[in-house]
PDB file of C-alpha atoms in Angstrom:
ATOM      1  CA  UNK C   1     142.725  26.976 130.896  1.00 46.00           C
ATOM      2  CA  UNK C   2     144.630  30.247 130.055  1.00 50.00           C
ATOM      3  CA  UNK C   3     141.720  32.217 130.953  1.00 52.00           C
ATOM      4  CA  UNK C   4     141.669  30.964 134.320  1.00 54.00           C
ATOM      5  CA  UNK C   5     145.403  31.587 134.828  1.00 57.00           C
ATOM      6  CA  UNK C   6     145.104  35.078 133.541  1.00 57.00           C
ATOM      7  CA  UNK C   7     142.025  35.759 135.845  1.00 57.00           C
ATOM      8  CA  UNK C   8     143.953  34.380 138.803  1.00 57.00           C
ATOM      9  CA  UNK C   9     146.979  36.670 138.002  1.00 55.00           C
ATOM     10  CA  UNK C  10     144.539  39.595 137.886  1.00 56.00           C
ATOM     11  CA  UNK C  11     143.108  38.592 141.305  1.00 54.00           C
ATOM     12  CA  UNK C  12     146.270  39.287 143.049  1.00 57.00           C
ATOM     13  CA  UNK C  13     147.570  42.751 141.634  1.00 59.00           C
ATOM     14  CA  UNK C  14     150.525  42.755 144.126  1.00 62.00           C
ATOM     15  CA  UNK C  15     151.692  39.271 143.303  1.00 63.00           C
ATOM     16  CA  UNK C  16     155.323  38.540 142.209  1.00 68.00           C
ATOM     17  CA  UNK C  17     153.970  37.448 138.645  1.00 66.00           C
ATOM     18  CA  UNK C  18     152.107  40.689 138.020  1.00 66.00           C
ATOM     19  CA  UNK C  19     155.255  42.686 139.240  1.00 71.00           C
ATOM     20  CA  UNK C  20     157.500  40.737 136.928  1.00 70.00           C
ATOM     21  CA  UNK C  21     155.089  41.172 134.031  1.00 69.00           C
ATOM     22  CA  UNK C  22     155.075  44.927 134.804  1.00 73.00           C
ATOM     23  CA  UNK C  23     158.929  45.108 134.482  1.00 77.00           C
ATOM     24  CA  UNK C  24     158.180  44.004 130.912  1.00 74.00           C
ATOM     25  CA  UNK C  25     155.699  46.776 130.487  1.00 75.00           C
ATOM     26  CA  UNK C  26     152.816  44.198 130.565  1.00 71.00           C
ATOM     27  CA  UNK C  27     149.986  46.093 132.583  1.00 70.00           C
ATOM     28  CA  UNK C  28     146.871  44.418 134.100  1.00 62.00           C
ATOM     29  CA  UNK C  29     144.818  45.937 131.124  1.00 66.00           C
ATOM     30  CA  UNK C  30     147.173  44.034 128.912  1.00 67.00           C
ATOM     31  CA  UNK C  31     146.269  40.859 130.682  1.00 62.00           C
ATOM     32  CA  UNK C  32     142.535  41.715 130.642  1.00 59.00           C
ATOM     33  CA  UNK C  33     142.728  42.144 126.976  1.00 62.00           C
ATOM     34  CA  UNK C  34     144.319  38.625 126.484  1.00 59.00           C
ATOM     35  CA  UNK C  35     141.322  36.870 128.301  1.00 57.00           C
ATOM     36  CA  UNK C  36     139.820  34.578 125.604  1.00 53.00           C
ATOM     37  CA  UNK C  37     136.439  35.600 124.034  1.00 51.00           C
ATOM     38  CA  UNK C  38     134.232  32.394 124.478  1.00 45.00           C
ATOM     39  CA  UNK C  39     132.023  31.484 121.703  1.00 42.00           C
ATOM     40  CA  UNK C  40     128.428  32.616 121.580  1.00 43.00           C
ATOM     41  CA  UNK C  41     126.091  30.079 123.405  1.00 42.00           C
ATOM     42  CA  UNK C  42     122.309  29.339 122.836  1.00 46.00           C
ATOM     43  CA  UNK C  43     120.734  29.260 126.353  1.00 52.00           C
ATOM     44  CA  UNK C  44     117.095  28.388 125.267  1.00 53.00           C
ATOM     45  CA  UNK C  45     117.430  24.741 125.912  1.00 70.00           C
ATOM     46  CA  UNK C  46     118.119  25.477 129.764  1.00 85.00           C
ATOM     47  CA  UNK C  47     114.834  25.851 131.938  1.00 89.00           C
ATOM     48  CA  UNK C  48     115.369  27.909 135.113  1.00 92.00           C
ATOM     49  CA  UNK C  49     113.032  28.514 137.975  1.00 92.00           C
ATOM     50  CA  UNK C  50     112.295  32.184 139.043  1.00 94.00           C
ATOM     51  CA  UNK C  51     114.917  32.163 141.905  1.00 95.00           C
ATOM     52  CA  UNK C  52     117.776  31.072 139.474  1.00 95.00           C
ATOM     53  CA  UNK C  53     116.426  33.370 136.693  1.00 94.00           C
ATOM     54  CA  UNK C  54     116.801  36.333 139.150  1.00 96.00           C
ATOM     55  CA  UNK C  55     120.164  35.122 140.164  1.00 96.00           C
ATOM     56  CA  UNK C  56     121.370  34.948 136.507  1.00 95.00           C
ATOM     57  CA  UNK C  57     119.940  38.508 135.892  1.00 95.00           C
ATOM     58  CA  UNK C  58     121.941  39.783 138.834  1.00 96.00           C
ATOM     59  CA  UNK C  59     125.013  37.869 137.586  1.00 96.00           C
ATOM     60  CA  UNK C  60     124.630  39.507 134.218  1.00 95.00           C
ATOM     61  CA  UNK C  61     124.235  42.689 135.727  1.00 95.00           C
ATOM     62  CA  UNK C  62     127.573  42.419 137.420  1.00 96.00           C
ATOM     63  CA  UNK C  63     129.136  41.412 134.218  1.00 94.00           C
ATOM     64  CA  UNK C  64     127.629  44.553 132.362  1.00 94.00           C
ATOM     65  CA  UNK C  65     128.600  46.822 135.210  1.00 93.00           C
ATOM     66  CA  UNK C  66     132.136  45.750 134.719  1.00 93.00           C
ATOM     67  CA  UNK C  67     131.874  46.348 130.839  1.00 91.00           C
ATOM     68  CA  UNK C  68     132.631  42.737 130.250  1.00 92.00           C
ATOM     69  CA  UNK C  69     131.755  40.660 127.266  1.00 91.00           C
ATOM     70  CA  UNK C  70     131.481  37.320 129.053  1.00 93.00           C
ATOM     71  CA  UNK C  71     129.694  35.663 131.822  1.00 94.00           C
ATOM     72  CA  UNK C  72     131.862  33.448 133.945  1.00 95.00           C
ATOM     73  CA  UNK C  73     131.566  31.274 137.156  1.00 96.00           C
ATOM     74  CA  UNK C  74     132.469  34.129 139.422  1.00 97.00           C
ATOM     75  CA  UNK C  75     129.423  36.070 138.156  1.00 97.00           C
ATOM     76  CA  UNK C  76     127.278  33.024 138.895  1.00 97.00           C
ATOM     77  CA  UNK C  77     128.432  32.935 142.569  1.00 98.00           C
ATOM     78  CA  UNK C  78     127.945  36.638 142.992  1.00 98.00           C
ATOM     79  CA  UNK C  79     124.474  36.581 141.354  1.00 97.00           C
ATOM     80  CA  UNK C  80     123.474  33.616 143.826  1.00 97.00           C
ATOM     81  CA  UNK C  81     124.814  35.764 146.667  1.00 97.00           C
ATOM     82  CA  UNK C  82     123.354  39.122 145.750  1.00 96.00           C
ATOM     83  CA  UNK C  83     119.916  37.952 144.834  1.00 95.00           C
ATOM     84  CA  UNK C  84     119.638  36.238 148.291  1.00 94.00           C
ATOM     85  CA  UNK C  85     119.461  32.805 147.198  1.00 94.00           C
ATOM     86  CA  UNK C  86     118.612  30.920 150.483  1.00 94.00           C
ATOM     87  CA  UNK C  87     120.626  27.671 149.990  1.00 95.00           C
ATOM     88  CA  UNK C  88     123.612  29.552 148.730  1.00 96.00           C
ATOM     89  CA  UNK C  89     123.688  32.353 151.470  1.00 96.00           C
ATOM     90  CA  UNK C  90     123.013  29.634 154.204  1.00 96.00           C
ATOM     91  CA  UNK C  91     125.876  27.209 153.012  1.00 97.00           C
ATOM     92  CA  UNK C  92     128.455  30.003 152.632  1.00 97.00           C
ATOM     93  CA  UNK C  93     127.328  31.585 156.106  1.00 96.00           C
ATOM     94  CA  UNK C  94     127.423  28.094 157.555  1.00 96.00           C
ATOM     95  CA  UNK C  95     131.208  27.960 156.743  1.00 96.00           C
ATOM     96  CA  UNK C  96     131.778  31.533 157.890  1.00 96.00           C
ATOM     97  CA  UNK C  97     131.891  33.369 154.603  1.00 96.00           C
ATOM     98  CA  UNK C  98     131.895  37.253 154.454  1.00 97.00           C
ATOM     99  CA  UNK C  99     129.457  37.515 151.548  1.00 97.00           C
ATOM    100  CA  UNK C 100     130.452  41.135 150.654  1.00 97.00           C
ATOM    101  CA  UNK C 101     134.192  40.083 150.750  1.00 97.00           C
ATOM    102  CA  UNK C 102     133.652  37.134 148.655  1.00 97.00           C
ATOM    103  CA  UNK C 103     131.810  38.924 146.075  1.00 97.00           C
ATOM    104  CA  UNK C 104     134.279  41.758 145.822  1.00 96.00           C
ATOM    105  CA  UNK C 105     137.208  39.264 145.391  1.00 96.00           C
ATOM    106  CA  UNK C 106     135.415  37.227 142.670  1.00 96.00           C
ATOM    107  CA  UNK C 107     134.551  40.501 140.687  1.00 96.00           C
ATOM    108  CA  UNK C 108     137.846  41.983 141.207  1.00 94.00           C
ATOM    109  CA  UNK C 109     139.350  38.603 139.786  1.00 93.00           C
ATOM    110  CA  UNK C 110     137.507  38.782 136.535  1.00 91.00           C
ATOM    111  CA  UNK C 111     138.294  42.617 136.280  1.00 89.00           C
ATOM    112  CA  UNK C 112     136.893  45.094 134.237  1.00 87.00           C
ATOM    113  CA  UNK C 113     136.617  45.609 130.283  1.00 83.00           C
ATOM    114  CA  UNK C 114     136.176  48.775 128.450  1.00 77.00           C
ATOM    115  CA  UNK C 115     132.955  50.750 128.190  1.00 69.00           C
ATOM    116  CA  UNK C 116     132.844  50.835 124.562  1.00 58.00           C
ATOM    117  CA  UNK C 117     134.363  48.542 121.654  1.00 52.00           C
ATOM    118  CA  UNK C 118     136.627  49.396 118.967  1.00 53.00           C
ATOM    119  CA  UNK C 119     133.771  50.893 116.904  1.00 51.00           C
ATOM    120  CA  UNK C 120     132.372  53.030 119.828  1.00 49.00           C
ATOM    121  CA  UNK C 121     129.560  50.789 120.469  1.00 49.00           C
ATOM    122  CA  UNK C 122     128.494  49.761 123.844  1.00 50.00           C
ATOM    123  CA  UNK C 123     128.937  46.075 124.546  1.00 53.00           C
ATOM    124  CA  UNK C 124     125.493  44.403 125.429  1.00 64.00           C
ATOM    125  CA  UNK C 125     125.819  40.676 124.422  1.00 77.00           C
ATOM    126  CA  UNK C 126     127.537  38.357 127.017  1.00 88.00           C
ATOM    127  CA  UNK C 127     128.804  35.033 125.984  1.00 91.00           C
ATOM    128  CA  UNK C 128     129.633  32.274 128.523  1.00 92.00           C
ATOM    129  CA  UNK C 129     133.058  31.130 129.266  1.00 93.00           C
ATOM    130  CA  UNK C 130     133.637  27.387 128.726  1.00 94.00           C
ATOM    131  CA  UNK C 131     133.506  26.624 132.405  1.00 95.00           C
ATOM    132  CA  UNK C 132     130.265  28.510 132.888  1.00 95.00           C
ATOM    133  CA  UNK C 133     128.660  26.563 129.881  1.00 94.00           C
ATOM    134  CA  UNK C 134     129.703  23.281 131.517  1.00 95.00           C
ATOM    135  CA  UNK C 135     128.233  24.320 134.741  1.00 96.00           C
ATOM    136  CA  UNK C 136     125.026  25.128 133.022  1.00 95.00           C
ATOM    137  CA  UNK C 137     124.908  21.980 131.260  1.00 94.00           C
ATOM    138  CA  UNK C 138     125.700  19.944 134.414  1.00 95.00           C
ATOM    139  CA  UNK C 139     122.827  21.937 136.271  1.00 96.00           C
ATOM    140  CA  UNK C 140     120.602  20.817 133.570  1.00 94.00           C
ATOM    141  CA  UNK C 141     121.666  17.167 133.931  1.00 94.00           C
ATOM    142  CA  UNK C 142     120.927  17.488 137.766  1.00 94.00           C
ATOM    143  CA  UNK C 143     117.638  18.978 137.152  1.00 94.00           C
ATOM    144  CA  UNK C 144     116.279  16.145 134.760  1.00 90.00           C
ATOM    145  CA  UNK C 145     114.907  14.223 137.713  1.00 81.00           C
ATOM    146  CA  UNK C 146     113.489  17.243 139.290  1.00 80.00           C
ATOM    147  CA  UNK C 147     109.656  17.873 138.925  1.00 78.00           C
ATOM    148  CA  UNK C 148     109.380  19.617 135.555  1.00 83.00           C
ATOM    149  CA  UNK C 149     112.859  19.363 134.843  1.00 86.00           C
ATOM    150  CA  UNK C 150     113.540  22.968 135.839  1.00 93.00           C
ATOM    151  CA  UNK C 151     116.757  24.115 137.122  1.00 95.00           C
ATOM    152  CA  UNK C 152     116.666  25.115 140.682  1.00 95.00           C
ATOM    153  CA  UNK C 153     119.263  26.973 142.834  1.00 96.00           C
ATOM    154  CA  UNK C 154     120.419  23.662 144.384  1.00 96.00           C
ATOM    155  CA  UNK C 155     121.244  22.346 140.994  1.00 96.00           C
ATOM    156  CA  UNK C 156     123.265  25.365 140.020  1.00 97.00           C
ATOM    157  CA  UNK C 157     124.993  25.657 143.280  1.00 97.00           C
ATOM    158  CA  UNK C 158     125.950  21.842 143.171  1.00 97.00           C
ATOM    159  CA  UNK C 159     127.244  22.251 139.541  1.00 97.00           C
ATOM    160  CA  UNK C 160     129.327  25.128 140.560  1.00 98.00           C
ATOM    161  CA  UNK C 161     130.802  23.172 143.724  1.00 97.00           C
ATOM    162  CA  UNK C 162     131.503  20.012 141.604  1.00 97.00           C
ATOM    163  CA  UNK C 163     133.828  22.049 139.439  1.00 95.00           C
ATOM    164  CA  UNK C 164     136.655  22.229 142.023  1.00 92.00           C
ATOM    165  CA  UNK C 165     139.460  23.818 139.868  1.00 91.00           C
ATOM    166  CA  UNK C 166     139.708  27.381 138.515  1.00 92.00           C
ATOM    167  CA  UNK C 167     139.676  30.540 139.856  1.00 95.00           C
ATOM    168  CA  UNK C 168     136.382  30.494 141.604  1.00 96.00           C
ATOM    169  CA  UNK C 169     136.987  27.258 143.387  1.00 96.00           C
ATOM    170  CA  UNK C 170     140.352  28.823 144.428  1.00 96.00           C
ATOM    171  CA  UNK C 171     138.505  31.925 145.809  1.00 96.00           C
ATOM    172  CA  UNK C 172     136.132  29.701 147.754  1.00 97.00           C
ATOM    173  CA  UNK C 173     138.964  27.493 149.082  1.00 96.00           C
ATOM    174  CA  UNK C 174     140.833  30.541 150.527  1.00 96.00           C
ATOM    175  CA  UNK C 175     138.088  32.565 151.738  1.00 96.00           C
ATOM    176  CA  UNK C 176     135.287  30.071 152.632  1.00 96.00           C
ATOM    177  CA  UNK C 177     136.059  26.321 152.630  1.00 95.00           C
ATOM    178  CA  UNK C 178     137.188  23.768 149.995  1.00 96.00           C
ATOM    179  CA  UNK C 179     134.442  23.208 147.447  1.00 96.00           C
ATOM    180  CA  UNK C 180     134.563  19.589 148.194  1.00 96.00           C
ATOM    181  CA  UNK C 181     133.380  20.304 151.781  1.00 97.00           C
ATOM    182  CA  UNK C 182     130.867  22.891 150.741  1.00 97.00           C
ATOM    183  CA  UNK C 183     129.469  20.175 148.335  1.00 96.00           C
ATOM    184  CA  UNK C 184     129.309  17.602 151.057  1.00 96.00           C
ATOM    185  CA  UNK C 185     127.476  20.044 153.290  1.00 95.00           C
ATOM    186  CA  UNK C 186     124.900  21.011 150.535  1.00 95.00           C
ATOM    187  CA  UNK C 187     124.388  17.169 149.771  1.00 93.00           C
ATOM    188  CA  UNK C 188     124.026  16.405 153.513  1.00 92.00           C
ATOM    189  CA  UNK C 189     121.438  19.097 153.845  1.00 85.00           C
ATOM    190  CA  UNK C 190     119.548  17.942 150.797  1.00 77.00           C
ATOM    191  CA  UNK C 191     119.641  14.232 152.086  1.00 67.00           C
ATOM    192  CA  UNK C 192     118.092  15.281 155.500  1.00 56.00           C
ATOM    193  CA  UNK C 193     115.590  17.570 153.934  1.00 53.00           C
ATOM    194  CA  UNK C 194     116.702  20.671 155.454  1.00 47.00           C
ATOM    195  CA  UNK C 195     117.210  22.578 152.346  1.00 43.00           C
ATOM    196  CA  UNK C 196     114.834  22.728 149.158  1.00 42.00           C
TER     197      UNK C 196
END
């Protein structure tokens, strides 16, 4: 998707592509402005447990602090990490992740917006990127067989890892491990009962 390509470019400010665009007077700010505005999405159909709810609030806070109008997969990973979700933190640490560095790279990759919109109003509403929406829907599918049909951390984490393309997957691949390997480790832990 075009938004993922732009986010990838923005994650590497010293890349040849960014330097080339700069020679045509295209700045990182211009690239951020070209990120697509995803459609509004109604989330009331999803039922989260308290752990996931806290992670989502943390993800939203990270997006708001960057003055963004959208919530993307990088924010979800940062939310899981920063809120101390046990399965996520354990899985990433098992594969040698530096959690601070991972969060920093993910957030730098999605960049920052402006503090106010064209009318001088602060931006409050976040919309989901299409990839984030698909992850929520997959989490919901995974939770159907769970007690009460409530989405737990492992459902959200599994849905994130199943999506093995895009900016977040590439960051995981470069800084931690291939998402396919992380997913296999997560599933193995669930199979042997070592994770919730």
